[in-house]
Short mmCIF file of C-alpha atoms in Angstrom, two decimals:
data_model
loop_
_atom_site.label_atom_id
_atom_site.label_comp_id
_atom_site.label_asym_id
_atom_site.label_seq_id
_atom_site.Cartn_x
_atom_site.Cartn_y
_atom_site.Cartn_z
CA UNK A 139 -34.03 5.86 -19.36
CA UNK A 140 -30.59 4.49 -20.44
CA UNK A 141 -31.25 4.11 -23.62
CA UNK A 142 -32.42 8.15 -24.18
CA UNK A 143 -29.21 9.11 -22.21
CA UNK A 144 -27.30 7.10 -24.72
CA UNK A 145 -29.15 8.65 -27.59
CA UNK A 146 -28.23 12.06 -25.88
CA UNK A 147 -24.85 11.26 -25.94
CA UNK A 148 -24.81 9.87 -29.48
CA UNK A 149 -26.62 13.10 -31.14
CA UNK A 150 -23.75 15.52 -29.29
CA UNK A 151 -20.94 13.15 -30.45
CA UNK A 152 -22.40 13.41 -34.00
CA UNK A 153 -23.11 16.93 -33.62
CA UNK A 154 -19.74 17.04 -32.72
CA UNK A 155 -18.08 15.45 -35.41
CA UNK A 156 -20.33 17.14 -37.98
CA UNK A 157 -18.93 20.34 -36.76
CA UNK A 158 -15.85 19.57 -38.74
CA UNK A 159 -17.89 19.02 -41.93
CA UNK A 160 -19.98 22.22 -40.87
CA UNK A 161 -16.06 24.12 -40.81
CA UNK A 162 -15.31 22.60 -43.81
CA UNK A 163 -18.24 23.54 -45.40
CA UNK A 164 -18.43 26.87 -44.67
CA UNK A 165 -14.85 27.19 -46.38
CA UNK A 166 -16.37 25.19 -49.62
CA UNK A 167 -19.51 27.43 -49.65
CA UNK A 168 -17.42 30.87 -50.69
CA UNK A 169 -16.92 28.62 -53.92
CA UNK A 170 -20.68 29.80 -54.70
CA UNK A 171 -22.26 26.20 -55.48
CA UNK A 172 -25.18 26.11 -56.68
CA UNK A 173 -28.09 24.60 -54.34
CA UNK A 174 -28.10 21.18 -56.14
CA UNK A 175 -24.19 20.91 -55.62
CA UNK A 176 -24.52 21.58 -51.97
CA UNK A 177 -27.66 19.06 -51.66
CA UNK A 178 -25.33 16.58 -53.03
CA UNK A 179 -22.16 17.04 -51.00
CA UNK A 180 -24.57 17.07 -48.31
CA UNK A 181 -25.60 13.29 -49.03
CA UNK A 182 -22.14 12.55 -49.98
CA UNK A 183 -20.67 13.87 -46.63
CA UNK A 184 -23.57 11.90 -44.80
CA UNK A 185 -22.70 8.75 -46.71
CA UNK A 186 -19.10 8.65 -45.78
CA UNK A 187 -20.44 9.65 -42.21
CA UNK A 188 -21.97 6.26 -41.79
CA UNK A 189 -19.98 3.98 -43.63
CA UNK A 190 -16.72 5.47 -41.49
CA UNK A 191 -18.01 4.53 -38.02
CA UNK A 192 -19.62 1.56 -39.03
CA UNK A 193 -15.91 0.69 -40.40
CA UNK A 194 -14.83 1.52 -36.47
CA UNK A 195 -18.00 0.33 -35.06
CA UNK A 196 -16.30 -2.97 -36.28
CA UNK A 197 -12.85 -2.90 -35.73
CA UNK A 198 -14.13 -1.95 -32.40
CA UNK A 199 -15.94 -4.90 -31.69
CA UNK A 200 -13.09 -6.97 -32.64
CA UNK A 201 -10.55 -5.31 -30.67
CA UNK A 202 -13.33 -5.18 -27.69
CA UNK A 203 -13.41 -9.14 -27.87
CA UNK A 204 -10.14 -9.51 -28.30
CA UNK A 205 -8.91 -7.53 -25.41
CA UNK A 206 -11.58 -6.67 -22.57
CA UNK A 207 -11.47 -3.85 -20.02
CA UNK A 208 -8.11 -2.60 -21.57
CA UNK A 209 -9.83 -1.77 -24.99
CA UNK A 210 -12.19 0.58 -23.45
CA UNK A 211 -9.02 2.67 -21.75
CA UNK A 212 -7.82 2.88 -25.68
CA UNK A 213 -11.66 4.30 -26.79
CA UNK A 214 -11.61 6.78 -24.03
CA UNK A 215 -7.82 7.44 -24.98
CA UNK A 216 -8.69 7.99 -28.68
CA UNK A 217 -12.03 10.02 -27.86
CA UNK A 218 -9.69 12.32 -26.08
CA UNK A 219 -6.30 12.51 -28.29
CA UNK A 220 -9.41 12.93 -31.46
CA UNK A 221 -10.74 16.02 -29.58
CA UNK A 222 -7.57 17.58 -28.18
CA UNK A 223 -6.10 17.49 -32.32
CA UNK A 224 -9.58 18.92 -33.48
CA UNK A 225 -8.94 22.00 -30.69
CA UNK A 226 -5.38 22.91 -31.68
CA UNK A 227 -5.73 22.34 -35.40
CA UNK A 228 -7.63 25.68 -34.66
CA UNK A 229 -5.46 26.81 -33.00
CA UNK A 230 -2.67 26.78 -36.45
CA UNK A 231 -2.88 29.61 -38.94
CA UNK A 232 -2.15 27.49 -42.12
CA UNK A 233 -4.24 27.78 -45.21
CA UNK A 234 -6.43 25.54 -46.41
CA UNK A 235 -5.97 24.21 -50.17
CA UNK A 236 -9.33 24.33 -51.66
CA UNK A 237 -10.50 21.38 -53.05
CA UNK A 238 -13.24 21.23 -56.06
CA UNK A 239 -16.67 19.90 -54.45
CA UNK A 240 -16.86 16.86 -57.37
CA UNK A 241 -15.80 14.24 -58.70
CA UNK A 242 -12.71 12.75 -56.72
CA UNK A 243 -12.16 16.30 -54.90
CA UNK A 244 -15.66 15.38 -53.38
CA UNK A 245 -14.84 12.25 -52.53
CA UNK A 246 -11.39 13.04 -51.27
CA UNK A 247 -13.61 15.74 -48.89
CA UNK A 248 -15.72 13.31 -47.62
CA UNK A 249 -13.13 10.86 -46.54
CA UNK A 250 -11.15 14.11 -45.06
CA UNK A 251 -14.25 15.05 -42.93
CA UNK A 252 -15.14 11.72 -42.06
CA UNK A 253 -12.07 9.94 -41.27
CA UNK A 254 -12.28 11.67 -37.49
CA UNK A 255 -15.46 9.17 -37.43
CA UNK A 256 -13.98 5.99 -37.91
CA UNK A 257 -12.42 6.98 -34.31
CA UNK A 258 -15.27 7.66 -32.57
CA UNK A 259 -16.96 4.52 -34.50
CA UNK A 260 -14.10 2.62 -33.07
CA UNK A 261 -14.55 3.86 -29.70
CA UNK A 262 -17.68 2.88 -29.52
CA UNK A 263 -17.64 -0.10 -31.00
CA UNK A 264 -15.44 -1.17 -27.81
CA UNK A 265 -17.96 0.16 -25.20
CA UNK A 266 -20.87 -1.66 -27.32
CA UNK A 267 -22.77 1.05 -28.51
CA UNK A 268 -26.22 0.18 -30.67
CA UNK A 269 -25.00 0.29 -34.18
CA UNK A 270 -27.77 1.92 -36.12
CA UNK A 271 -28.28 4.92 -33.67
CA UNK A 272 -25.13 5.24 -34.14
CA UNK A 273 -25.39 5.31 -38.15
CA UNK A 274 -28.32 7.46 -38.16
CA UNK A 275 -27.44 9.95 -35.72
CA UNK A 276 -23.58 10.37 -37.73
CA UNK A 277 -25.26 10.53 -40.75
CA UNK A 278 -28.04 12.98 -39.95
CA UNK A 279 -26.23 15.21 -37.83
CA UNK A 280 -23.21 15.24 -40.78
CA UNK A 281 -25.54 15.65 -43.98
CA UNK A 282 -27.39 18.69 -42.23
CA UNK A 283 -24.50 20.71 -40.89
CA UNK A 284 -22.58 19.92 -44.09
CA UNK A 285 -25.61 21.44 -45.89
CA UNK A 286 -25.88 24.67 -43.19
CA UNK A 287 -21.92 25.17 -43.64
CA UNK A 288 -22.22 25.35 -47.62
CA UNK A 289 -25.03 27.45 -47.43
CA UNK A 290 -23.68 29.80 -44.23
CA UNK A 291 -20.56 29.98 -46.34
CA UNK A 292 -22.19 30.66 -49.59
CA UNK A 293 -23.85 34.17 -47.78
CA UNK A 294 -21.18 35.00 -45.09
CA UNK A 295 -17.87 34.20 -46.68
CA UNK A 296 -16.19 32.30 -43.59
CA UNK A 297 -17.10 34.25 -40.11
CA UNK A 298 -17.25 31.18 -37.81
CA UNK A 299 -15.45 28.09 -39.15
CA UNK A 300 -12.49 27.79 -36.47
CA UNK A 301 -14.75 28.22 -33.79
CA UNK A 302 -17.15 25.73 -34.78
CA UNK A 303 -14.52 22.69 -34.89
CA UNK A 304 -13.02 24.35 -31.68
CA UNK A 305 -16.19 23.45 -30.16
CA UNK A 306 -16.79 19.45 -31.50
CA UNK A 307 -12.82 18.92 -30.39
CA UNK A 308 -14.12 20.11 -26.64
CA UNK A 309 -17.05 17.76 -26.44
CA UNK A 310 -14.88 14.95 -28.25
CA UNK A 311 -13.02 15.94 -25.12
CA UNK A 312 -15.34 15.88 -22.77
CA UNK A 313 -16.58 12.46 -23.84
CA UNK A 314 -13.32 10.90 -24.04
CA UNK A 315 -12.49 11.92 -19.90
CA UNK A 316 -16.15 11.03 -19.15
CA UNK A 317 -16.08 7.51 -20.43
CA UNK A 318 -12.30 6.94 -18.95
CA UNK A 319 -13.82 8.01 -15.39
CA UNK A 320 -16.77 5.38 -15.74
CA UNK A 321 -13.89 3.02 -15.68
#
């Protein structure tokens, strides 16, 4: 039974990161990409999805060795301060500079929507989380809203991409105060 709670809780944190991609996305779609663009930055969102929290998966370990109980305060810490910046950065009225979806403007996206990952992958990395759900649930949950957002974008021109990173930074939240209580 633990082990499907913890999958739970890894497919809403990955749902919730992806949300940013899914934002993103849906701001790159009114580019009007063609579908095999989009099914690559799709795969190249997912990539950088994996490799990013497997970076903090990690570091996380390390750190989680290194310094015990207080290492988990700092993942629940980071969990929180992650989701509390995703919620505001809505919040801003700024403009974003659009950024061609290939070559190193893809790549450059990728890192951008991914780096919020590394975080979380360090986070959990310090409470000992199973690696590969992690991986797989990131990069799932990242390639497929990456490829709704460029598509949603392609036919609705930008509707819904505050709220939908408005809504990952709350269960970032959420996550961060629930694992800081279990202390």
């Amino acid at each position: 039974m633990a082990i499907i709670a913890e999958l739970i809780t890894l497919m809403l944190m990955a749902f919730a990161l992806g949300m940013d991609a899914f934002s993103i996305g849906l701001g790159m779609g009114m580019i009007k990409l063609r579908y095999r663009q989009i099914f690559y930055i799709g795969l190249t969102i997912g990539i950088f999805h994996v490799v990013m929290p497997l970076l903090g998966i990690l570091t996380g370990h390390f750190i989680s060795d290194a310094f015990g109980t207080i290492a988990q305060y700092i993942g629940g810490i980071l969990l929180i301060v992650l989701g509390l910046q995703m919620v505001l950065s809505t919040l801003k009225k700024e403009e974003r500079t659009i950024i061609k979806p290939y070559g190193w403007g893809l790549i450059f996206f990728a890192l951008s929507s991914s780096l919020d990952s590394f975080s979380v992958g360090l986070s959990l990395g310090i409470f000992g989380a199973r690696t590969a759900a992690v991986l797989l649930c990131f990069g799932i949950a990242a390639t497929v809203l990456t490829w709704a957002g460029l598509i949603i974008g392609r036919k609705f021109q930008g509707y819904i991409g505050a709220y939908s990173e408005a809504l990952g930074g709350c269960v970032l939240l959420g996550f961060g105060i629930k694992l800081l209580v279990a202390l």
